[in-house]
Amino acid sequence: MIRLYLEDWATNTGILGFYRILEHAETDLFEVEETYIDFDPKLLQDFPEWFFNYAFDMFSVANEKENKMNTYLTHATSNFKRFKDFIFADIKGTENKLNKRLPIEGGTLKELFSRKKNVSTIEELKTITKDYLKLLKQDQVNEVLTLNMIRFRLGELHGQTSFLQRSRSTLNRSEHEEFLAKDFVQPILLEQEVLAVLQSSNSPNEEIEDLNKMIQQSDDEDIKKLGKQTITKLKMDELLYCPVIEGQFALTDYTEAVFLPNAVSLANATNYTWNNQKTFPISNLYRLIMFCSVFGLYKDGETYSFIQTDEDFDALAEVNDLFVTNKKQNNPFEVFLYDTLKEAKDKAKWISKNMLIVEFRNGGKKTTLTQNFLSEHAIQYLQERGGREIDHIKYPQFRNVILRKLLNGEHFFRDITIQLRKNVDNNYSSYDTYAATLTMFHLNRIRECYGMSNGTREAQYESMQKRIHYALMDGREVRRRLTERRMENKIPGITYRLLNALTTNNRQQFFETLFRTFLLVEKNTSMYVDATREHSSEFEGIASALLSGLNDKPYKKEGEEKN
């Protein structure tokens, strides 16, 4: 049995992908333990077929297009022209992909596209879509399109290695499997034979003697070649073993082809390595495991994501499965994590110290990678408040931005001001920004009051929260009085001037604009004198709450009518 231990996040993407392939194949030649997977190397004989079975299930273009077309048809009932255009654009795009490989099927799609002008009803559009999907589900068509998708996804992570070379783009599925077997699997199987000889020997001399016997008895030129190389390395004491997978030879190097997002061209960057090392030897097995990373990651748009945890393998698989499920249901992972932390307060601190959220995107040879640890202050906020403020943010997009920055420990004052400006432009309610302002206040209180007694901290909290609430009510009152005096058209202009002063931290300009506005509606500004002084730490919170009140309108879903 070969043992794969959980390692760093990048390695774990490959291990999780490898596990999902084996699970999909329903083989009993592997076992999952707390921190590792044991598997019988015999399963590698069938692995190329299992790899592509799972890849075709994951990336089937026919299935993906069916889901897309059903969505388009649903929306076409209310916006016919727009979604009719989307459907025919998709047909044209597929036609272009098939013309060279399958010209007959490409011609069929060309004829289907030519009917566009004659489609004027939803029933006619459904007929076109049905014919389109029927063609996509033909085995030959789906194979060509899905192989293109598989090659694209693998190419983003491994460049142009093996069958991913451009000159091999016209290979069929069985030819892809043959390359995977020849370039990835066969070297591992050969190494297992040599390793078996070494493991049965008791000394270096005996190892060399046994290897010579194996070479003499074998008719396989590849095994003879590997045996001779191993003998040479043994004699020179240069036989290396993989630093990641115990007991495996290190006969290849960690290059961009192994895992592009995490690799460096060492030959041109020896100043980054210990002792000017030009190579980083790894095993062929590790190379195969990393080739499975596409199945351990989740891609949303241009961004790949992975959740790393220091717990056991089951927890790693479960949290990433939940991540995928939430994404497919259009629920951002931040929402899932937020709900989990609210419910499991006793586990919140453990999660903050043992969970890493990795996101990256590739652009040519450049990788932008973000590693997000959960903020301890966010954990304390959730333990103390249970998310009372966050739960009142109704606009999903804004709520998700605040959630993400809250969990990562980032400041989100700028996001509040951006949303305030958006609310004015689109006539949305600003109560969400007030809830976000309260969240920001609580986080600041937790940071600033660290080490204070509970009594002192609560006294400061009560006083500040009252002032923030008064600012919200003042904003609402100003709006009411301006409306009563038929001056509501002045509200956007006043808001923009106050927002400009707030975002540039021009406290004097903010107070002067506020003073003139309050004078217009006969209100007292005494509470804002101290808040706008240079030394005040309350300015951002009180100003944001005031602007939220000034623009507080009945809630409307973005892009929809009032409830």
Coordinates of C-alpha atoms in Angstrom, one line a residue:
M1 CA 0.0 0.0 0.0
I2 CA 1.1 3.6 -0.7
R3 CA 0.4 6.2 1.9
L4 CA -0.6 9.9 1.0
Y5 CA -0.4 12.2 4.0
L6 CA -2.3 15.5 4.1
E7 CA 0.2 18.3 3.6
D8 CA 0.1 22.0 2.5
W9 CA -2.9 23.4 0.8
A10 CA -1.5 22.9 -2.7
T11 CA -0.8 19.2 -2.2
N12 CA -4.1 18.7 -0.5
T13 CA -5.9 20.0 -3.6
G14 CA -4.3 17.1 -5.5
I15 CA -5.0 14.5 -2.8
L16 CA -8.7 15.6 -2.6
G17 CA -9.0 15.4 -6.4
F18 CA -7.4 11.9 -6.3
Y19 CA -9.8 10.8 -3.6
R20 CA -12.8 12.1 -5.5
I21 CA -11.7 10.1 -8.6
L22 CA -11.4 6.9 -6.6
E23 CA -14.7 7.5 -4.8
H24 CA -16.4 8.1 -8.2
A25 CA -14.9 4.8 -9.5
E26 CA -16.3 2.9 -6.5
T27 CA -13.1 1.0 -6.0
D28 CA -12.3 -0.8 -2.8
L29 CA -8.5 -0.5 -3.4
F30 CA -8.0 2.4 -1.0
E31 CA -8.7 3.4 2.6
V32 CA -9.2 6.8 4.2
E33 CA -7.7 7.3 7.7
E34 CA -7.6 10.4 9.9
T35 CA -4.7 12.1 8.2
Y36 CA -3.8 10.0 5.2
I37 CA -5.1 7.8 2.3
D38 CA -3.7 4.3 1.8
F39 CA -4.1 2.9 -1.7
D40 CA -3.0 -0.2 -3.6
P41 CA -0.8 0.7 -6.6
K42 CA -2.7 -1.9 -8.6
L43 CA -5.5 0.6 -9.0
L44 CA -3.2 2.8 -11.2
Q45 CA -3.7 0.3 -14.0
D46 CA -7.3 1.5 -14.4
F47 CA -6.6 5.1 -13.3
P48 CA -6.5 6.8 -16.7
E49 CA -10.0 5.5 -17.5
W50 CA -11.3 6.5 -14.0
F51 CA -9.7 10.0 -14.5
F52 CA -11.5 10.7 -17.7
N53 CA -14.8 9.1 -16.4
Y54 CA -14.8 11.6 -13.6
A55 CA -13.6 14.5 -15.8
F56 CA -16.5 13.8 -18.3
D57 CA -19.0 13.8 -15.4
M58 CA -17.6 17.1 -14.0
F59 CA -17.1 19.0 -17.3
S60 CA -19.7 17.5 -19.6
V61 CA -20.5 20.3 -22.1
A62 CA -23.9 18.7 -22.9
N63 CA -25.0 18.9 -19.3
E64 CA -23.6 22.4 -18.8
K65 CA -25.4 23.7 -21.9
E66 CA -28.7 22.0 -20.9
N67 CA -28.6 23.9 -17.5
K68 CA -27.7 27.1 -19.3
M69 CA -30.5 26.7 -21.9
N70 CA -33.1 25.9 -19.3
T71 CA -32.1 29.1 -17.4
Y72 CA -32.3 31.2 -20.6
L73 CA -35.7 29.8 -21.5
T74 CA -37.0 30.6 -18.1
H75 CA -35.9 34.2 -18.4
A76 CA -37.0 34.4 -22.0
T77 CA -40.7 34.4 -20.8
S78 CA -40.2 37.9 -19.4
N79 CA -37.4 39.2 -21.7
F80 CA -37.7 37.3 -25.0
K81 CA -35.4 39.2 -27.3
R82 CA -32.5 39.4 -25.0
F83 CA -32.5 35.7 -24.1
K84 CA -33.3 34.6 -27.6
D85 CA -30.1 36.4 -28.6
F86 CA -28.2 34.6 -25.9
I87 CA -29.4 31.2 -27.1
F88 CA -28.5 31.8 -30.7
A89 CA -25.1 33.3 -29.7
D90 CA -24.4 30.1 -27.9
I91 CA -25.4 28.0 -30.9
K92 CA -23.1 30.1 -33.1
G93 CA -20.2 29.7 -30.7
T94 CA -20.6 25.9 -30.7
E95 CA -20.8 25.9 -34.4
N96 CA -17.4 27.6 -34.7
K97 CA -15.9 25.0 -32.3
L98 CA -17.2 22.1 -34.3
N99 CA -16.6 23.2 -37.9
K100 CA -13.1 21.8 -38.2
R101 CA -13.5 18.6 -36.2
L102 CA -17.1 17.7 -37.1
P103 CA -18.1 19.6 -40.2
I104 CA -21.5 17.8 -40.7
E105 CA -22.6 18.6 -37.1
G106 CA -21.2 22.1 -37.6
G107 CA -23.3 22.5 -40.7
T108 CA -26.4 21.3 -38.8
L109 CA -25.8 24.1 -36.2
K110 CA -25.3 26.6 -39.0
E111 CA -28.7 25.7 -40.4
L112 CA -30.2 25.9 -36.9
F113 CA -28.8 29.4 -36.5
S114 CA -30.2 30.5 -39.8
R115 CA -33.7 30.1 -38.4
K116 CA -33.2 33.0 -35.9
K117 CA -35.2 35.6 -37.8
N118 CA -38.2 33.3 -38.0
V119 CA -38.3 32.6 -34.2
S120 CA -40.9 34.9 -32.6
T121 CA -42.6 32.8 -29.9
I122 CA -41.4 31.0 -26.8
E123 CA -42.6 27.7 -28.2
E124 CA -40.5 28.2 -31.3
L125 CA -37.5 29.1 -29.2
K126 CA -38.0 25.9 -27.1
T127 CA -38.1 23.8 -30.3
I128 CA -34.8 25.3 -31.5
T129 CA -33.2 24.7 -28.0
K130 CA -34.5 21.1 -28.0
D131 CA -32.8 20.4 -31.4
Y132 CA -29.6 22.1 -30.2
L133 CA -29.4 20.0 -27.0
K134 CA -30.2 16.8 -28.9
L135 CA -27.2 17.4 -31.1
L136 CA -25.0 18.2 -28.1
K137 CA -25.9 15.0 -26.5
Q138 CA -24.6 12.9 -29.4
D139 CA -21.6 11.0 -28.0
Q140 CA -19.1 12.2 -30.6
V141 CA -20.2 15.9 -30.3
N142 CA -20.1 15.8 -26.5
E143 CA -16.7 14.1 -26.5
V144 CA -15.1 16.7 -28.7
L145 CA -16.5 19.7 -26.8
T146 CA -15.9 18.1 -23.3
L147 CA -12.3 17.2 -24.2
N148 CA -11.7 20.8 -25.2
M149 CA -13.1 21.9 -21.8
I150 CA -11.0 19.3 -19.9
R151 CA -7.9 20.4 -21.7
F152 CA -8.6 24.1 -21.0
R153 CA -9.1 23.5 -17.3
L154 CA -6.0 21.2 -17.0
G155 CA -4.0 23.7 -19.0
E156 CA -4.7 26.5 -16.6
L157 CA -3.0 24.5 -13.8
H158 CA -0.3 22.6 -15.7
G159 CA 0.6 24.4 -18.9
Q160 CA 1.2 22.3 -22.0
T161 CA 2.5 19.1 -20.6
S162 CA 1.9 15.6 -22.1
F163 CA -1.5 15.5 -24.0
L164 CA -2.1 19.2 -23.2
Q165 CA 0.3 20.2 -26.0
R166 CA -1.4 22.1 -28.7
S167 CA -0.3 19.7 -31.4
R168 CA -2.4 17.0 -29.6
S169 CA -5.6 18.9 -29.4
T170 CA -7.3 16.7 -31.9
L171 CA -6.8 13.4 -30.0
N172 CA -9.9 11.4 -29.0
R173 CA -10.7 10.3 -25.5
S174 CA -8.9 6.9 -25.8
E175 CA -5.8 8.6 -27.1
H176 CA -5.9 11.0 -24.1
E177 CA -6.1 8.1 -21.8
E178 CA -3.1 6.4 -23.5
F179 CA -1.0 9.5 -23.0
L180 CA -2.0 9.8 -19.3
A181 CA -1.0 6.1 -18.9
K182 CA 2.3 6.5 -20.7
D183 CA 3.4 9.8 -19.3
F184 CA 2.1 9.7 -15.7
V185 CA 1.1 6.1 -14.7
Q186 CA 3.7 3.9 -16.3
P187 CA 6.7 5.6 -14.6
I188 CA 5.1 5.1 -11.2
L189 CA 4.4 1.4 -11.9
L190 CA 8.0 0.9 -13.0
E191 CA 9.3 2.6 -9.9
Q192 CA 7.1 0.3 -7.7
E193 CA 8.9 -2.8 -9.1
V194 CA 12.3 -1.3 -8.4
L195 CA 11.2 -0.1 -4.9
A196 CA 9.9 -3.6 -4.1
V197 CA 13.4 -5.0 -4.9
L198 CA 15.1 -2.4 -2.6
Q199 CA 12.6 -3.0 0.2
S200 CA 13.3 -6.7 0.2
S201 CA 17.1 -6.2 0.5
N202 CA 19.0 -5.7 3.7
S203 CA 22.1 -3.7 2.6
P204 CA 23.3 -1.4 -0.2
N205 CA 25.4 -4.2 -1.7
E206 CA 22.5 -6.6 -1.6
E207 CA 20.3 -4.0 -3.2
I208 CA 22.7 -3.7 -6.1
E209 CA 23.0 -7.4 -6.4
D210 CA 19.2 -7.9 -6.5
L211 CA 18.7 -5.1 -9.0
N212 CA 21.2 -6.7 -11.3
K213 CA 19.3 -10.0 -11.1
M214 CA 16.0 -8.1 -11.9
I215 CA 17.7 -6.5 -15.0
Q216 CA 18.9 -9.9 -16.2
Q217 CA 15.6 -11.6 -15.8
S218 CA 13.4 -8.8 -17.3
D219 CA 12.6 -8.3 -21.0
D220 CA 11.2 -4.8 -20.4
E221 CA 13.7 -2.2 -21.7
D222 CA 12.1 0.5 -19.5
I223 CA 12.6 -1.5 -16.3
K224 CA 16.1 -2.4 -17.3
K225 CA 16.9 1.3 -17.9
L226 CA 15.4 2.4 -14.5
G227 CA 17.3 -0.5 -12.7
K228 CA 20.6 0.6 -14.2
Q229 CA 19.9 4.3 -13.2
T230 CA 19.1 3.2 -9.7
I231 CA 22.3 1.1 -9.4
T232 CA 24.4 4.1 -10.6
K233 CA 22.7 6.5 -8.1
L234 CA 23.2 3.9 -5.2
K235 CA 26.9 3.6 -6.0
M236 CA 27.3 7.4 -6.0
D237 CA 25.1 7.8 -3.0
E238 CA 22.8 10.1 -5.0
L239 CA 19.5 8.2 -4.8
L240 CA 16.9 10.7 -3.8
Y241 CA 13.5 10.1 -2.3
C242 CA 10.4 12.3 -2.6
P243 CA 10.2 14.9 0.2
V244 CA 6.4 14.8 0.1
I245 CA 5.3 11.1 -0.5
E246 CA 7.4 8.9 1.8
G247 CA 9.2 6.0 0.2
Q248 CA 8.9 7.1 -3.5
F249 CA 11.8 7.9 -5.7
A250 CA 12.4 11.6 -6.6
L251 CA 13.2 11.3 -10.3
T252 CA 11.5 14.3 -11.7
D253 CA 11.4 18.1 -10.8
Y254 CA 8.8 20.4 -9.4
T255 CA 8.1 22.7 -12.4
E256 CA 5.2 24.8 -13.7
A257 CA 3.9 21.6 -15.3
V258 CA 3.3 20.1 -11.9
F259 CA 1.2 22.9 -10.5
L260 CA 1.5 26.2 -12.4
P261 CA 0.0 28.5 -9.7
N262 CA 2.6 27.5 -7.1
A263 CA 5.7 27.0 -9.2
V264 CA 8.8 29.1 -9.8
S265 CA 11.3 28.7 -12.7
L266 CA 14.2 27.8 -10.4
A267 CA 16.8 27.9 -13.2
N268 CA 16.3 31.6 -13.4
A269 CA 15.6 32.3 -9.8
T270 CA 18.3 30.4 -7.7
N271 CA 18.5 33.4 -5.4
Y272 CA 15.1 32.3 -4.0
T273 CA 16.4 28.8 -3.1
W274 CA 18.6 27.3 -0.4
N275 CA 22.2 27.0 -1.5
N276 CA 21.4 28.2 -5.0
Q277 CA 19.5 24.9 -5.7
K278 CA 18.4 24.8 -9.3
T279 CA 15.9 21.9 -9.0
F280 CA 13.4 20.6 -6.5
P281 CA 13.2 16.8 -7.0
I282 CA 9.8 15.1 -6.5
S283 CA 8.3 11.8 -7.3
N284 CA 6.3 10.8 -10.4
L285 CA 3.5 9.8 -8.0
Y286 CA 3.4 13.4 -6.6
R287 CA 3.3 14.7 -10.2
L288 CA 0.2 12.5 -10.9
I289 CA -1.5 13.5 -7.6
M290 CA -1.0 17.2 -8.5
F291 CA -2.5 16.5 -11.9
C292 CA -5.7 15.7 -10.1
S293 CA -5.8 19.1 -8.4
V294 CA -8.4 20.4 -10.9
F295 CA -10.9 18.1 -9.2
G296 CA -10.0 19.3 -5.7
L297 CA -10.4 23.0 -6.5
Y298 CA -13.6 24.9 -7.3
K299 CA -13.6 27.5 -10.1
D300 CA -16.0 30.4 -10.1
G301 CA -15.5 32.8 -13.0
E302 CA -11.7 33.3 -13.2
T303 CA -11.0 32.4 -9.5
Y304 CA -10.0 29.0 -8.1
S305 CA -10.8 28.4 -4.4
F306 CA -9.9 25.8 -1.8
I307 CA -10.5 25.5 1.9
Q308 CA -7.5 24.2 3.9
T309 CA -8.1 22.8 7.4
D310 CA -5.7 21.2 9.9
E311 CA -8.3 18.7 11.0
D312 CA -8.7 15.2 9.6
F313 CA -9.3 14.1 6.0
D314 CA -13.0 13.7 6.4
A315 CA -13.3 17.4 7.7
L316 CA -11.2 18.6 4.7
A317 CA -13.4 16.7 2.2
E318 CA -16.6 17.8 4.0
V319 CA -15.8 21.5 4.2
N320 CA -14.8 21.6 0.5
D321 CA -17.9 19.7 -0.5
L322 CA -20.0 22.2 1.4
F323 CA -18.1 25.0 -0.3
V324 CA -19.0 23.5 -3.8
T325 CA -22.6 22.9 -2.8
N326 CA -23.0 26.5 -1.6
K327 CA -21.4 27.9 -4.7
K328 CA -23.6 25.9 -7.0
Q329 CA -26.7 27.2 -5.2
N330 CA -25.4 30.7 -5.7
N331 CA -24.7 31.0 -1.9
P332 CA -21.3 32.5 -1.3
F333 CA -19.1 30.5 1.0
E334 CA -18.9 33.5 3.4
V335 CA -22.6 33.1 4.1
F336 CA -22.1 29.4 4.9
L337 CA -19.1 30.1 7.1
Y338 CA -20.9 33.0 8.8
D339 CA -24.0 30.8 9.6
T340 CA -21.7 28.0 10.8
L341 CA -19.8 30.3 13.2
K342 CA -23.0 31.8 14.6
E343 CA -24.4 28.4 15.4
A344 CA -21.1 26.8 16.6
K345 CA -19.8 29.5 18.9
D346 CA -17.8 27.0 21.0
K347 CA -15.9 26.0 17.8
A348 CA -15.4 29.5 16.4
K349 CA -11.9 30.1 17.9
W350 CA -10.7 26.7 16.6
I351 CA -12.0 27.5 13.1
S352 CA -10.2 30.9 13.1
K353 CA -6.9 29.2 13.9
N354 CA -7.2 26.1 11.8
M355 CA -8.9 27.1 8.6
L356 CA -7.3 28.8 5.6
I357 CA -9.3 30.1 2.6
V358 CA -7.1 30.1 -0.5
E359 CA -8.1 31.9 -3.7
F360 CA -6.0 32.4 -6.9
R361 CA -6.4 33.3 -10.5
N362 CA -3.9 32.8 -13.4
G363 CA -3.1 35.3 -16.0
G364 CA -0.5 33.8 -18.4
K365 CA 2.5 33.1 -16.2
K366 CA 1.3 35.4 -13.5
T367 CA -0.7 34.0 -10.5
T368 CA -2.5 36.3 -8.1
L369 CA -2.9 34.3 -4.9
T370 CA -4.8 35.3 -1.7
Q371 CA -4.6 33.3 1.6
N372 CA -7.3 34.4 4.0
F373 CA -7.2 33.5 7.7
L374 CA -10.3 34.2 9.7
S375 CA -10.0 37.3 11.9
E376 CA -10.0 36.7 15.7
H377 CA -11.8 40.0 16.1
A378 CA -14.5 38.8 13.7
I379 CA -14.8 35.6 15.8
Q380 CA -15.2 37.6 19.0
Y381 CA -17.8 39.8 17.3
L382 CA -19.8 36.7 16.3
Q383 CA -19.5 35.2 19.7
E384 CA -20.7 38.4 21.4
R385 CA -23.2 39.7 18.9
G386 CA -24.3 36.6 17.0
G387 CA -24.4 38.7 13.9
R388 CA -27.4 40.8 15.0
E389 CA -26.3 43.7 12.7
I390 CA -25.3 41.6 9.7
D391 CA -28.6 39.8 9.6
H392 CA -30.3 43.1 8.9
I393 CA -28.4 43.7 5.7
K394 CA -30.9 42.8 2.9
Y395 CA -29.1 43.5 -0.3
P396 CA -27.2 40.2 -1.0
Q397 CA -24.2 41.6 -2.9
F398 CA -23.5 44.3 -0.3
R399 CA -24.0 41.8 2.5
N400 CA -21.5 39.4 1.0
V401 CA -18.9 42.1 0.6
I402 CA -19.2 43.1 4.3
L403 CA -19.2 39.4 5.3
R404 CA -16.0 38.6 3.4
K405 CA -14.2 41.6 4.8
L406 CA -15.5 41.0 8.3
L407 CA -14.2 37.4 8.3
N408 CA -10.9 38.4 6.9
G409 CA -10.4 41.2 9.4
E410 CA -10.4 43.9 6.7
H411 CA -11.8 47.4 7.0
F412 CA -15.0 48.1 5.1
F413 CA -15.7 51.8 5.7
R414 CA -15.0 52.5 2.0
D415 CA -17.5 49.8 1.0
I416 CA -20.2 51.6 3.2
T417 CA -19.6 54.9 1.4
I418 CA -19.6 53.2 -2.0
Q419 CA -23.0 51.6 -1.2
L420 CA -24.4 54.9 0.1
R421 CA -23.5 56.6 -3.2
K422 CA -25.1 53.6 -5.1
N423 CA -28.2 53.9 -2.9
V424 CA -28.6 57.6 -3.9
D425 CA -28.1 56.8 -7.6
N426 CA -30.6 53.9 -7.7
N427 CA -33.1 55.1 -5.1
Y428 CA -32.4 52.2 -2.7
S429 CA -32.9 52.0 1.0
S430 CA -29.9 52.9 3.1
Y431 CA -30.7 50.9 6.3
D432 CA -28.2 48.3 5.1
T433 CA -25.4 50.8 5.4
Y434 CA -26.6 51.7 9.0
A435 CA -26.4 47.9 9.9
A436 CA -22.9 47.8 8.4
T437 CA -21.9 50.9 10.3
L438 CA -23.0 49.3 13.6
T439 CA -21.0 46.2 12.6
M440 CA -17.9 48.4 11.9
F441 CA -18.4 50.1 15.3
H442 CA -18.6 46.8 17.2
L443 CA -15.4 45.6 15.5
N444 CA -13.6 48.8 16.3
R445 CA -14.8 48.6 19.9
I446 CA -13.4 45.0 20.2
R447 CA -10.0 46.1 18.8
E448 CA -9.8 49.3 20.8
C449 CA -11.1 48.0 24.1
Y450 CA -8.9 44.9 24.2
G451 CA -7.8 44.4 27.8
M452 CA -10.4 46.7 29.4
S453 CA -12.7 45.4 32.1
N454 CA -16.2 44.3 30.9
G455 CA -17.8 47.1 32.9
T456 CA -15.7 49.9 31.3
R457 CA -16.1 48.3 27.8
E458 CA -19.9 48.0 28.1
A459 CA -20.2 51.6 29.4
Q460 CA -18.3 52.9 26.4
Y461 CA -20.3 50.7 24.0
E462 CA -23.7 51.8 25.3
S463 CA -22.8 55.5 25.0
M464 CA -21.4 55.2 21.5
Q465 CA -24.2 53.0 20.2
K466 CA -26.7 55.6 21.4
R467 CA -24.9 58.4 19.5
I468 CA -24.9 56.3 16.3
H469 CA -28.6 55.6 16.7
Y470 CA -29.3 59.3 17.3
A471 CA -27.4 60.1 14.1
L472 CA -29.6 57.7 12.2
M473 CA -32.8 59.2 13.6
D474 CA -31.5 62.7 12.9
G475 CA -30.9 61.8 9.3
R476 CA -34.4 60.4 9.0
E477 CA -35.9 63.5 10.7
V478 CA -34.0 65.8 8.3
R479 CA -35.3 63.8 5.4
R480 CA -38.9 64.0 6.7
R481 CA -38.7 67.8 7.2
L482 CA -37.2 68.4 3.8
T483 CA -40.0 66.3 2.2
E484 CA -42.7 68.2 4.2
R485 CA -41.3 71.4 2.8
R486 CA -41.2 70.0 -0.7
M487 CA -37.4 70.2 -0.8
E488 CA -36.7 66.4 -1.2
N489 CA -35.0 67.2 -4.5
K490 CA -32.2 68.7 -2.4
I491 CA -31.4 65.4 -0.6
P492 CA -29.2 63.8 -3.3
G493 CA -27.1 67.0 -3.6
I494 CA -26.7 67.3 0.1
T495 CA -25.8 63.6 0.3
Y496 CA -23.1 63.9 -2.3
R497 CA -21.5 66.9 -0.6
L498 CA -21.5 65.1 2.7
L499 CA -20.2 61.9 1.1
N500 CA -17.3 63.7 -0.6
A501 CA -16.3 65.3 2.7
L502 CA -16.6 62.0 4.5
T503 CA -14.5 59.9 2.0
T504 CA -11.8 62.6 2.0
N505 CA -11.9 63.0 5.8
N506 CA -12.6 66.7 5.4
R507 CA -14.4 67.1 8.7
Q508 CA -14.7 70.9 8.5
Q509 CA -16.5 70.7 5.2
F510 CA -18.7 68.0 6.5
F511 CA -19.8 70.0 9.5
E512 CA -20.3 73.2 7.4
T513 CA -22.6 71.3 5.0
L514 CA -24.4 69.6 7.9
F515 CA -24.8 73.0 9.7
R516 CA -26.4 74.6 6.7
T517 CA -28.7 71.6 6.1
F518 CA -29.8 71.5 9.8
L519 CA -30.4 75.2 9.8
L520 CA -32.6 74.8 6.8
V521 CA -34.9 72.4 8.8
E522 CA -34.4 74.1 12.2
K523 CA -32.4 71.3 13.9
N524 CA -29.7 71.4 16.5
T525 CA -26.1 70.3 15.5
S526 CA -24.5 70.3 18.9
M527 CA -24.0 66.5 19.0
Y528 CA -21.8 66.7 15.8
V529 CA -19.4 69.4 17.0
D530 CA -17.3 66.9 18.9
A531 CA -17.8 64.1 16.4
T532 CA -16.2 66.2 13.6
R533 CA -13.2 67.3 15.6
E534 CA -9.8 66.1 14.4
H535 CA -9.2 63.9 17.4
S536 CA -12.6 62.1 17.3
S537 CA -12.7 58.4 16.5
E538 CA -16.5 58.6 16.1
F539 CA -16.5 60.6 12.9
E540 CA -16.8 57.7 10.4
G541 CA -19.5 55.9 12.4
I542 CA -21.7 58.8 13.2
A543 CA -21.4 60.3 9.7
S544 CA -22.2 57.0 8.0
A545 CA -25.3 56.6 10.3
L546 CA -26.5 60.1 9.6
L547 CA -26.2 59.6 5.8
S548 CA -28.0 56.2 6.2
G549 CA -30.9 58.0 7.9
L550 CA -30.9 60.8 5.4
N551 CA -31.4 58.3 2.5
D552 CA -33.5 55.7 4.3
K553 CA -36.3 54.7 2.0
P554 CA -38.6 51.6 1.7
Y555 CA -36.6 48.5 0.9
K556 CA -36.5 47.5 -2.8
K557 CA -34.7 44.5 -4.3
E558 CA -32.0 45.7 -6.6
G559 CA -33.4 45.8 -10.1
E560 CA -36.9 45.0 -9.0
E561 CA -40.0 46.7 -7.9
K562 CA -41.0 47.4 -4.3
N563 CA -42.1 44.5 -2.2

